[in-house]
JSON list of C-alpha atoms in Angstrom, two decimals:
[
{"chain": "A", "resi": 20, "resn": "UNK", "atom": "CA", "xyz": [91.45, 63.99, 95.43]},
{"chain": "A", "resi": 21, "resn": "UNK", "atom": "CA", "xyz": [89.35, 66.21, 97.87]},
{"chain": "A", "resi": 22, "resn": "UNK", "atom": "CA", "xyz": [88.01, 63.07, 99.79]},
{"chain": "A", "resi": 23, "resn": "UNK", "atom": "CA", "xyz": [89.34, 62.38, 103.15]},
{"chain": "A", "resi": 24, "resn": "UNK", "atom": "CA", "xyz": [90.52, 58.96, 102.47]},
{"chain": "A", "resi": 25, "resn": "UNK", "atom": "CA", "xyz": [93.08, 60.03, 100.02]},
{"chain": "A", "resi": 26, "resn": "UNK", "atom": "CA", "xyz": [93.95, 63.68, 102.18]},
{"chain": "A", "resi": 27, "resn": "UNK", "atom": "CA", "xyz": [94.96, 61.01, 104.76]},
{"chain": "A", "resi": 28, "resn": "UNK", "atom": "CA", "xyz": [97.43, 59.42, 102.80]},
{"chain": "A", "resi": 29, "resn": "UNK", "atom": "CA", "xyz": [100.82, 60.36, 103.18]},
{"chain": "A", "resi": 30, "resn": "UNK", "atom": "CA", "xyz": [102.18, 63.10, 100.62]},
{"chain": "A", "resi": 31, "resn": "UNK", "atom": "CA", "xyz": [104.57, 60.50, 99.37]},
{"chain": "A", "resi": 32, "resn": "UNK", "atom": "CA", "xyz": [101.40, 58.26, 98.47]},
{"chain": "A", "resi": 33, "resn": "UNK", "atom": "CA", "xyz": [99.36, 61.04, 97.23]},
{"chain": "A", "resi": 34, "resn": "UNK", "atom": "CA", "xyz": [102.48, 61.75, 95.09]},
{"chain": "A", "resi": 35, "resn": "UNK", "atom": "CA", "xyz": [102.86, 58.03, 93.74]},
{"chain": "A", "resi": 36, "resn": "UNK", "atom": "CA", "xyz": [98.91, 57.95, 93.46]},
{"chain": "A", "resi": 37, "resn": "UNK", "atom": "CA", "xyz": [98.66, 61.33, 91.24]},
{"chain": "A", "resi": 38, "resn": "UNK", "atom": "CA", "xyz": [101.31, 59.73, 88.63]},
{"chain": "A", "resi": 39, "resn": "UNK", "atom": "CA", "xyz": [99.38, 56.28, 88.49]},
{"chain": "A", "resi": 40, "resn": "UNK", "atom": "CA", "xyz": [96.26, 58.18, 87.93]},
{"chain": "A", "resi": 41, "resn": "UNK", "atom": "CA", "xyz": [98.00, 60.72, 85.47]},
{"chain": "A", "resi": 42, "resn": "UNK", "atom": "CA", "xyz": [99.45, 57.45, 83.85]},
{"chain": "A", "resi": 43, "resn": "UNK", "atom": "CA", "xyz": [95.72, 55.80, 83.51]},
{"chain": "A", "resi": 44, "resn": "UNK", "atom": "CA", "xyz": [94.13, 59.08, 82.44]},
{"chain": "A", "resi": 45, "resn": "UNK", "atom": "CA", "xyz": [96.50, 58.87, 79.52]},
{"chain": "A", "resi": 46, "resn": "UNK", "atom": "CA", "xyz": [95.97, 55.46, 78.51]},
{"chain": "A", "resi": 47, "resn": "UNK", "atom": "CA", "xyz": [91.93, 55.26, 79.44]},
{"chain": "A", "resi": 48, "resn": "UNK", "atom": "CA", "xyz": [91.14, 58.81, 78.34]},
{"chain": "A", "resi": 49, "resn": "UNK", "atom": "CA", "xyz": [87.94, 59.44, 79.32]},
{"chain": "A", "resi": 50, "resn": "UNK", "atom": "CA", "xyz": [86.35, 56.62, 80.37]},
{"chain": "A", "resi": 51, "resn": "UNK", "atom": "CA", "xyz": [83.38, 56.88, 82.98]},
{"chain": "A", "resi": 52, "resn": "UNK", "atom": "CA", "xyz": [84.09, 54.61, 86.28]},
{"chain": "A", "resi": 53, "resn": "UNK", "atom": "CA", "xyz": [81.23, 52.12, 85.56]},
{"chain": "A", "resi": 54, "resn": "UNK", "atom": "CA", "xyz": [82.41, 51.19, 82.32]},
{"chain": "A", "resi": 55, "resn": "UNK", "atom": "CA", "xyz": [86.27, 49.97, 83.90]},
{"chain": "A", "resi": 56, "resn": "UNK", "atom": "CA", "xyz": [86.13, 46.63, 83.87]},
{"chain": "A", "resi": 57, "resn": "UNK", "atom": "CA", "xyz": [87.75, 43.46, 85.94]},
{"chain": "A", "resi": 58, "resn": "UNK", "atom": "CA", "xyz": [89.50, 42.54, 82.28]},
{"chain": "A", "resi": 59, "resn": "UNK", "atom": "CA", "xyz": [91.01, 46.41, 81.78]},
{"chain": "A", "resi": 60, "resn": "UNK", "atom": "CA", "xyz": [91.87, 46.38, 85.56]},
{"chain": "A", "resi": 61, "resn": "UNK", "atom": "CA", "xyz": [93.97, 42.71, 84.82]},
{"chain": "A", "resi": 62, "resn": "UNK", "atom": "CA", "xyz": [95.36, 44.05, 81.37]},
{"chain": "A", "resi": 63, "resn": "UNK", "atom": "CA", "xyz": [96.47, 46.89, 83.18]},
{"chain": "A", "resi": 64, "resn": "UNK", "atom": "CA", "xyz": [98.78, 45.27, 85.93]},
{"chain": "A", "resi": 65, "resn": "UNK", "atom": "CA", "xyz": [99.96, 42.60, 83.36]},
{"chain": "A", "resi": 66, "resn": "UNK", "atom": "CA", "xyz": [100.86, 45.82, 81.05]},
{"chain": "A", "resi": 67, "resn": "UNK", "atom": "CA", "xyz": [103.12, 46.63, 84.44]},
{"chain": "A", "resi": 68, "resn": "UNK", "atom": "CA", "xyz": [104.38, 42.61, 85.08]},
{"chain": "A", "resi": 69, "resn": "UNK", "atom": "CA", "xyz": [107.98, 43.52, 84.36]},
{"chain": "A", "resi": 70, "resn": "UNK", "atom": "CA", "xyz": [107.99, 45.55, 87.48]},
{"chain": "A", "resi": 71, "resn": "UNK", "atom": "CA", "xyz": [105.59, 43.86, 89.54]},
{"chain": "A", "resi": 72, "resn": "UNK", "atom": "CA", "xyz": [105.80, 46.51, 92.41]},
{"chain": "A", "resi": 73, "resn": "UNK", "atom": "CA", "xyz": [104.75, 48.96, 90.09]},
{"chain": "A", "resi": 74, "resn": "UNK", "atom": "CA", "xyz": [101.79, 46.60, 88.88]},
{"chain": "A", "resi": 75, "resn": "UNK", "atom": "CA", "xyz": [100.92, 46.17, 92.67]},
{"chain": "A", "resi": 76, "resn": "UNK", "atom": "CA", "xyz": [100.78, 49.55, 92.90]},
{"chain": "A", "resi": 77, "resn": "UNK", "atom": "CA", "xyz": [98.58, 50.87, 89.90]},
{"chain": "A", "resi": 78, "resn": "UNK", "atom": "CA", "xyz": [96.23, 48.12, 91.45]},
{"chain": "A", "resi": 79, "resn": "UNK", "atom": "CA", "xyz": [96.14, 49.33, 95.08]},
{"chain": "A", "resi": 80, "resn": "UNK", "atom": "CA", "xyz": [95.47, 52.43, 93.62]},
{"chain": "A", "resi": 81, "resn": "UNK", "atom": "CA", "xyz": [92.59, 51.59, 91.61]},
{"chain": "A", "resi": 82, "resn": "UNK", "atom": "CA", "xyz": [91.62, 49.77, 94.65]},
{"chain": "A", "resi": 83, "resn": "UNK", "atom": "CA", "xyz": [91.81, 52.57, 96.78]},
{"chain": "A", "resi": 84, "resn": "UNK", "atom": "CA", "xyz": [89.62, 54.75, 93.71]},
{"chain": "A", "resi": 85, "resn": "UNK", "atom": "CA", "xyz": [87.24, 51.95, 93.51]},
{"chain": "A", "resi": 86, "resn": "UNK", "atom": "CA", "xyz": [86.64, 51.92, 97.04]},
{"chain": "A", "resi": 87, "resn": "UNK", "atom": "CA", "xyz": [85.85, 55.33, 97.15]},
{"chain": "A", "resi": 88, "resn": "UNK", "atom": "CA", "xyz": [83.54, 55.29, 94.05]},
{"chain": "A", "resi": 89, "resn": "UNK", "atom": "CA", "xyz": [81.59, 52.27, 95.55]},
{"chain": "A", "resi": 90, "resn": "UNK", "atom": "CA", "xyz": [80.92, 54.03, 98.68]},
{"chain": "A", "resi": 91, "resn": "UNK", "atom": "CA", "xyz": [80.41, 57.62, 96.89]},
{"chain": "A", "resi": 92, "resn": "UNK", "atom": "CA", "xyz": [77.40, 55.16, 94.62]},
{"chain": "A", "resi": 93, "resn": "UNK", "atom": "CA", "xyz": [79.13, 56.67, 91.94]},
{"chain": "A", "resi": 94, "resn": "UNK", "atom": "CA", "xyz": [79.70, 52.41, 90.53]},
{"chain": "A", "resi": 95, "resn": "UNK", "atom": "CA", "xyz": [77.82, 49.39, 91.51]},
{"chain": "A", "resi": 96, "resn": "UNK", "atom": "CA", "xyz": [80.73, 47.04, 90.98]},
{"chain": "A", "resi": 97, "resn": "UNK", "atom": "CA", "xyz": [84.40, 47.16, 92.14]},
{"chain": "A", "resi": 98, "resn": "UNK", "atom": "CA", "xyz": [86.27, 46.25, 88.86]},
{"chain": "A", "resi": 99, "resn": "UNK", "atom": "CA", "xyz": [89.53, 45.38, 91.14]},
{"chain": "A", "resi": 100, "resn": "UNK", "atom": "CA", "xyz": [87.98, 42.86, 93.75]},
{"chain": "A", "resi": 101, "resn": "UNK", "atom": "CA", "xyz": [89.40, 39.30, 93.42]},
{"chain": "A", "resi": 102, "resn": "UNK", "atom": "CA", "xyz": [92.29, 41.03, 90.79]},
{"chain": "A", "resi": 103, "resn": "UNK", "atom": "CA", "xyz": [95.17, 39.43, 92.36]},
{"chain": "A", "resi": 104, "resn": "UNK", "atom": "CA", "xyz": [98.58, 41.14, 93.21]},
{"chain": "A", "resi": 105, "resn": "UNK", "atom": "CA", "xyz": [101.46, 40.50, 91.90]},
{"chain": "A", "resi": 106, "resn": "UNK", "atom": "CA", "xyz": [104.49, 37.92, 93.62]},
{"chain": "A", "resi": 107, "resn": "UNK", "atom": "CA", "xyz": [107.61, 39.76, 94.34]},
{"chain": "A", "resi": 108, "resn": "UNK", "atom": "CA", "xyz": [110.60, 38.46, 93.77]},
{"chain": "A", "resi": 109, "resn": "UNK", "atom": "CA", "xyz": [112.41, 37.55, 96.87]},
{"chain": "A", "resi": 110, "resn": "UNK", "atom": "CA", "xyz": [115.80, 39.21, 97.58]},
{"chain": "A", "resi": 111, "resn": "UNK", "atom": "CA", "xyz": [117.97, 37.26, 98.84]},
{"chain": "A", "resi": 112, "resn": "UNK", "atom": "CA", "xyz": [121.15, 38.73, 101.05]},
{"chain": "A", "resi": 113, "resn": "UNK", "atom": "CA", "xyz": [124.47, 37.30, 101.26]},
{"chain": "A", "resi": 114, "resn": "UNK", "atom": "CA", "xyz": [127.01, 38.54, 104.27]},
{"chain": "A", "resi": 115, "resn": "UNK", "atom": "CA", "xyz": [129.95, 39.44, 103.24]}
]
């Protein structure tokens, strides 16, 4: 959270980013970077697939993380490549 990647998000996104974290740190306790896997990364969104902007989001965050970490050496592997977003449903807008 001290990188300069995530200090140049927005405070909105470092807002949204701090719950999804808070949110995995629950659920993955502690659980070192290197041993996150494609499989918990995809069990993860589909956990989230009833509000697939949520799911989209937890994953752009872990991208985001990932990204970092890969960069940092701190993994060798980014769990989240080729993990596929999410379709949103299209809204559709009638005049009135």
């Amino acid at each position: 959270r001290t990188s300069s990647a995530y200090l140049g998000l927005s405070k909105a996104t470092r807002k949204q980013r701090d719950a999804i974290f808070a949110n995995v740190s629950d659920s993955a306790g502690k659980e070192p970077f290197n041993k996150i896997t494609k499989k918990s990364i995809v069990e993860g969104r589909e956990r989230r697939k009833a509000t697939p902007a949520a799911a989209n989001s937890f994953l752009k965050t872990l991208r985001g993380m990932f990204a970092w970490a890969l960069e940092a050496e701190m993994v060798e592997v980014d769990p989240t490549a080729g993990v596929k977003g999410l379709k949103l449903a299209k809204l559709r807008y009638e005049l009135v």
